[in-house]
Coordinates of N, CA and C in Angstrom, one line a residue:
Q1 N 0.8 -1.2 0.0 CA 0.0 0.0 0.0 C 0.9 1.2 0.0
V2 N 0.5 2.2 -0.8 CA 1.2 3.5 -0.9 C 0.6 4.5 0.1
Q3 N 1.4 5.0 0.9 CA 1.0 6.1 1.8 C 1.6 7.4 1.4
L4 N 0.8 8.5 1.4 CA 1.2 9.8 1.0 C 1.2 10.8 2.1
V5 N 2.3 11.5 2.3 CA 2.5 12.5 3.3 C 2.8 13.8 2.7
E6 N 2.0 14.8 2.9 CA 2.2 16.1 2.4 C 3.0 17.0 3.4
S7 N 3.8 17.9 2.9 CA 4.6 18.8 3.7 C 4.9 20.0 2.9
G8 N 5.4 21.1 3.6 CA 5.9 22.3 3.0 C 4.9 23.5 3.1
G9 N 3.8 23.3 3.6 CA 2.8 24.4 3.8 C 3.3 25.3 4.8
G10 N 2.6 26.5 4.9 CA 2.9 27.5 5.9 C 2.2 28.8 5.6
L11 N 2.6 29.8 6.3 CA 2.0 31.1 6.1 C 2.9 32.0 5.3
V12 N 2.4 32.6 4.2 CA 3.2 33.4 3.3 C 2.3 34.6 2.9
Q13 N 3.0 35.7 2.6 CA 2.4 36.9 2.1 C 2.0 36.7 0.6
A14 N 1.0 37.5 0.2 CA 0.6 37.5 -1.2 C 1.8 37.8 -2.0
G15 N 1.9 37.1 -3.1 CA 3.0 37.3 -4.0 C 4.2 36.4 -3.7
G16 N 4.2 35.7 -2.6 CA 5.3 34.9 -2.2 C 5.2 33.5 -2.8
S17 N 6.1 32.6 -2.4 CA 6.2 31.3 -3.0 C 6.3 30.2 -1.9
L18 N 5.8 29.0 -2.2 CA 6.0 27.9 -1.4 C 6.2 26.7 -2.3
R19 N 6.9 25.7 -1.8 CA 7.1 24.4 -2.5 C 6.6 23.3 -1.6
L20 N 5.5 22.6 -2.1 CA 5.0 21.5 -1.3 C 5.6 20.2 -1.8
S21 N 5.7 19.3 -0.9 CA 6.2 17.9 -1.2 C 5.2 16.9 -0.8
C22 N 5.2 15.8 -1.6 CA 4.3 14.7 -1.3 C 5.2 13.5 -1.3
A23 N 5.5 12.9 -0.2 CA 6.4 11.8 -0.1 C 5.5 10.5 0.0
A24 N 5.9 9.5 -0.8 CA 5.2 8.3 -0.8 C 6.1 7.1 -0.3
S25 N 5.4 6.3 0.6 CA 6.1 5.1 1.0 C 5.8 4.0 0.0
G26 N 6.7 3.2 -0.2 CA 6.6 2.2 -1.3 C 6.8 2.9 -2.6
T27 N 6.7 2.1 -3.7 CA 7.0 2.6 -5.0 C 5.9 3.4 -5.5
M28 N 6.2 4.5 -6.2 CA 5.3 5.4 -6.8 C 5.3 5.1 -8.3
F29 N 6.3 4.3 -8.8 CA 6.5 4.1 -10.2 C 5.2 3.5 -10.8
S30 N 4.5 2.7 -10.1 CA 3.3 2.1 -10.7 C 2.1 3.0 -10.8
I31 N 2.2 4.2 -10.2 CA 1.1 5.1 -10.3 C 1.4 6.1 -11.4
N32 N 0.6 5.9 -12.5 CA 0.8 6.6 -13.7 C 0.6 8.1 -13.5
V33 N -0.5 8.5 -12.8 CA -0.9 9.8 -12.7 C -1.0 10.2 -11.2
M34 N -0.4 11.3 -10.8 CA -0.5 11.9 -9.5 C -1.0 13.3 -9.6
G35 N -1.7 13.7 -8.5 CA -2.3 15.0 -8.6 C -2.2 15.7 -7.2
W36 N -2.4 17.0 -7.3 CA -2.6 17.9 -6.1 C -4.0 18.4 -6.1
Y37 N -4.6 18.5 -4.9 CA -6.0 19.0 -4.7 C -5.9 19.9 -3.5
R38 N -7.0 20.7 -3.4 CA -7.0 21.6 -2.3 C -8.4 21.8 -1.8
Q39 N -8.6 22.2 -0.5 CA -9.9 22.4 0.0 C -9.8 23.6 1.0
A40 N -10.6 24.7 0.6 CA -10.7 25.9 1.5 C -11.9 25.7 2.4
P41 N -11.9 26.4 3.5 CA -13.0 26.3 4.5 C -14.3 26.6 3.8
G42 N -15.3 25.7 4.1 CA -16.6 25.9 3.5 C -16.7 25.6 2.0
K43 N -15.7 25.1 1.4 CA -15.7 24.8 0.0 C -15.4 23.3 -0.2
L44 N -15.8 22.8 -1.4 CA -15.5 21.5 -1.8 C -14.1 21.3 -2.2
R45 N -13.5 20.1 -2.1 CA -12.2 19.8 -2.5 C -12.1 20.0 -4.0
E46 N -11.1 20.7 -4.5 CA -11.0 20.9 -6.0 C -9.7 20.5 -6.5
F47 N -9.7 20.2 -7.8 CA -8.5 19.8 -8.5 C -7.5 21.0 -8.7
V48 N -6.3 20.7 -8.5 CA -5.2 21.8 -8.7 C -4.3 21.4 -9.9
A49 N -3.8 20.2 -9.9 CA -2.8 19.9 -11.0 C -2.6 18.4 -11.0
T50 N -2.2 17.8 -12.2 CA -1.9 16.4 -12.3 C -0.6 16.3 -13.1
I51 N 0.1 15.2 -13.0 CA 1.2 14.9 -13.8 C 1.3 13.4 -14.0
T52 N 1.6 13.0 -15.2 CA 1.7 11.6 -15.6 C 3.2 11.1 -15.4
S53 N 3.4 9.8 -15.5 CA 4.7 9.3 -15.4 C 5.6 9.8 -16.5
G54 N 5.0 10.1 -17.6 CA 5.7 10.7 -18.8 C 6.0 12.2 -18.7
G55 N 5.5 12.8 -17.7 CA 5.7 14.2 -17.5 C 4.7 15.2 -18.0
S56 N 3.6 14.6 -18.6 CA 2.5 15.5 -19.0 C 1.8 16.1 -17.9
T57 N 1.5 17.4 -17.9 CA 0.8 18.1 -16.8 C -0.5 18.7 -17.2
N58 N -1.3 18.9 -16.2 CA -2.6 19.6 -16.4 C -2.8 20.4 -15.2
Y59 N -3.4 21.6 -15.4 CA -3.6 22.6 -14.3 C -5.0 23.1 -14.3
A60 N -5.5 23.4 -13.1 CA -6.7 24.2 -13.1 C -6.4 25.6 -13.6
D61 N -7.5 26.2 -14.2 CA -7.3 27.5 -14.8 C -6.8 28.6 -13.7
S62 N -7.3 28.4 -12.5 CA -7.0 29.3 -11.4 C -5.5 29.4 -11.0
V63 N -4.8 28.3 -11.3 CA -3.4 28.3 -10.9 C -2.4 28.2 -12.1
K64 N -2.9 28.1 -13.3 CA -2.1 28.0 -14.5 C -1.2 29.2 -14.7
G65 N 0.1 28.9 -14.9 CA 1.1 30.0 -15.0 C 1.7 30.3 -13.8
R66 N 1.2 29.9 -12.6 CA 1.7 30.2 -11.3 C 2.2 29.0 -10.6
F67 N 1.6 27.9 -10.8 CA 2.0 26.6 -10.1 C 2.6 25.7 -11.1
T68 N 3.6 24.9 -10.6 CA 4.2 23.9 -11.4 C 4.3 22.6 -10.6
I69 N 3.7 21.5 -11.2 CA 3.8 20.2 -10.6 C 4.9 19.4 -11.2
S70 N 5.6 18.6 -10.4 CA 6.7 17.8 -10.9 C 6.8 16.5 -10.0
R71 N 7.5 15.6 -10.5 CA 7.7 14.3 -9.7 C 9.1 13.8 -9.9
D72 N 9.5 13.1 -8.9 CA 10.8 12.4 -8.9 C 10.6 11.0 -8.4
N73 N 10.5 10.1 -9.4 CA 10.1 8.7 -9.1 C 11.2 8.0 -8.3
A74 N 12.5 8.5 -8.5 CA 13.6 7.9 -7.7 C 13.5 8.2 -6.2
K75 N 12.9 9.3 -5.9 CA 12.6 9.7 -4.5 C 11.2 9.5 -4.1
N76 N 10.4 8.9 -4.9 CA 9.0 8.7 -4.6 C 8.3 9.9 -4.1
T77 N 8.5 11.0 -4.8 CA 8.0 12.3 -4.3 C 7.4 13.1 -5.4
V78 N 6.3 13.8 -5.1 CA 5.7 14.7 -6.1 C 5.7 16.1 -5.4
Y79 N 6.0 17.1 -6.3 CA 6.1 18.5 -5.8 C 5.1 19.4 -6.4
L80 N 4.8 20.5 -5.7 CA 4.0 21.5 -6.2 C 4.7 22.9 -5.9
Q81 N 5.3 23.5 -6.9 CA 5.9 24.8 -6.7 C 4.8 25.8 -7.0
M82 N 4.6 26.7 -6.0 CA 3.6 27.7 -6.0 C 4.2 29.0 -5.9
N83 N 4.0 29.8 -7.0 CA 4.5 31.2 -7.1 C 3.4 32.1 -7.2
S84 N 3.7 33.4 -6.9 CA 2.7 34.5 -7.0 C 1.4 34.1 -6.3
L85 N 1.6 33.7 -5.1 CA 0.4 33.2 -4.3 C -0.5 34.3 -4.0
K86 N -1.8 34.0 -4.0 CA -2.9 34.9 -3.8 C -3.7 34.4 -2.5
P87 N -4.4 35.3 -1.9 CA -5.2 34.9 -0.7 C -6.2 33.8 -1.0
E88 N -6.7 33.8 -2.2 CA -7.6 32.8 -2.6 C -7.0 31.4 -2.8
D89 N -5.7 31.3 -2.7 CA -5.0 30.0 -2.7 C -5.0 29.4 -1.3
T90 N -5.4 30.1 -0.3 CA -5.5 29.6 1.0 C -6.4 28.3 1.1
A91 N -5.8 27.2 1.5 CA -6.5 26.0 1.6 C -5.6 24.9 2.2
V92 N -6.2 23.8 2.5 CA -5.4 22.6 2.8 C -5.1 21.9 1.5
Y93 N -3.9 21.6 1.3 CA -3.4 21.0 0.0 C -3.2 19.5 0.2
Y94 N -3.7 18.7 -0.7 CA -3.5 17.2 -0.6 C -2.9 16.7 -1.9
C95 N -2.2 15.6 -1.8 CA -1.8 14.9 -3.0 C -2.5 13.5 -3.0
N96 N -2.8 13.0 -4.2 CA -3.4 11.8 -4.3 C -3.4 11.3 -5.8
A97 N -3.6 10.1 -6.0 CA -3.8 9.6 -7.4 C -5.2 9.7 -7.8
P98 N -5.4 10.3 -9.0 CA -6.8 10.5 -9.4 C -7.7 9.2 -9.4
R99 N -7.0 8.1 -9.6 CA -7.7 6.8 -9.6 C -8.2 6.4 -8.2
S100 N -7.7 7.1 -7.1 CA -8.0 6.8 -5.7 C -8.9 7.8 -5.0
I101 N -9.3 8.9 -5.7 CA -9.9 10.0 -5.0 C -11.3 9.7 -4.4
W102 N -11.9 8.7 -4.9 CA -13.3 8.3 -4.4 C -13.2 7.4 -3.2
Y103 N -12.0 7.0 -2.8 CA -11.8 6.2 -1.6 C -11.4 7.1 -0.5
K104 N -12.2 7.2 0.5 CA -12.0 8.2 1.7 C -10.6 7.9 2.3
D105 N -10.3 6.7 2.5 CA -9.0 6.3 3.2 C -7.8 6.6 2.4
S106 N -7.9 7.0 1.2 CA -6.7 7.3 0.4 C -6.2 8.7 0.7
W107 N -7.0 9.6 1.3 CA -6.5 10.9 1.6 C -5.7 11.0 2.9
G108 N -4.7 11.8 2.9 CA -3.9 12.0 4.1 C -4.4 13.3 4.8
Q109 N -3.5 13.8 5.7 CA -3.9 15.0 6.4 C -3.8 16.3 5.7
G110 N -3.0 16.3 4.6 CA -2.8 17.5 3.9 C -1.8 18.4 4.6
T111 N -1.5 19.5 3.9 CA -0.7 20.6 4.5 C -1.3 21.9 4.3
Q112 N -1.4 22.7 5.3 CA -2.1 24.0 5.3 C -1.2 25.1 4.6
V113 N -1.9 25.7 3.7 CA -1.3 26.9 3.0 C -2.1 28.1 3.3
T114 N -1.5 29.1 3.9 CA -2.3 30.3 4.2 C -1.6 31.5 3.6
V115 N -2.3 32.2 2.8 CA -1.7 33.4 2.1 C -2.4 34.7 2.6
S116 N -1.6 35.5 3.2 CA -2.1 36.8 3.8 C -2.0 37.9 2.8
S117 N -2.9 38.9 2.9 CA -2.9 40.0 2.1 C -2.3 41.2 2.7

């Protein structure tokens, strides 16, 4: 079983940057697609970005041009580089495989990102 642990969140001013990490126990090589999701207070969890094993990426319109998703299979880690952060980016950020998102137990604790104005 692959377990995912998010880290790297924190408090940052608008316009600042953060780099989130998602460390996986066990091999991540078999997971073709990995993604980042976020959930703000009172809001539904939403898609942020995905990346395939071949490096193809997809982004939500709200983060396109500001966020970059990447992965290092040798380190079993997925990253989310977040630049030009806005207060509306404030949320708990989670990593997961899109194929697993309907399974409640697949979600970790996430990492809190707070962007102040």
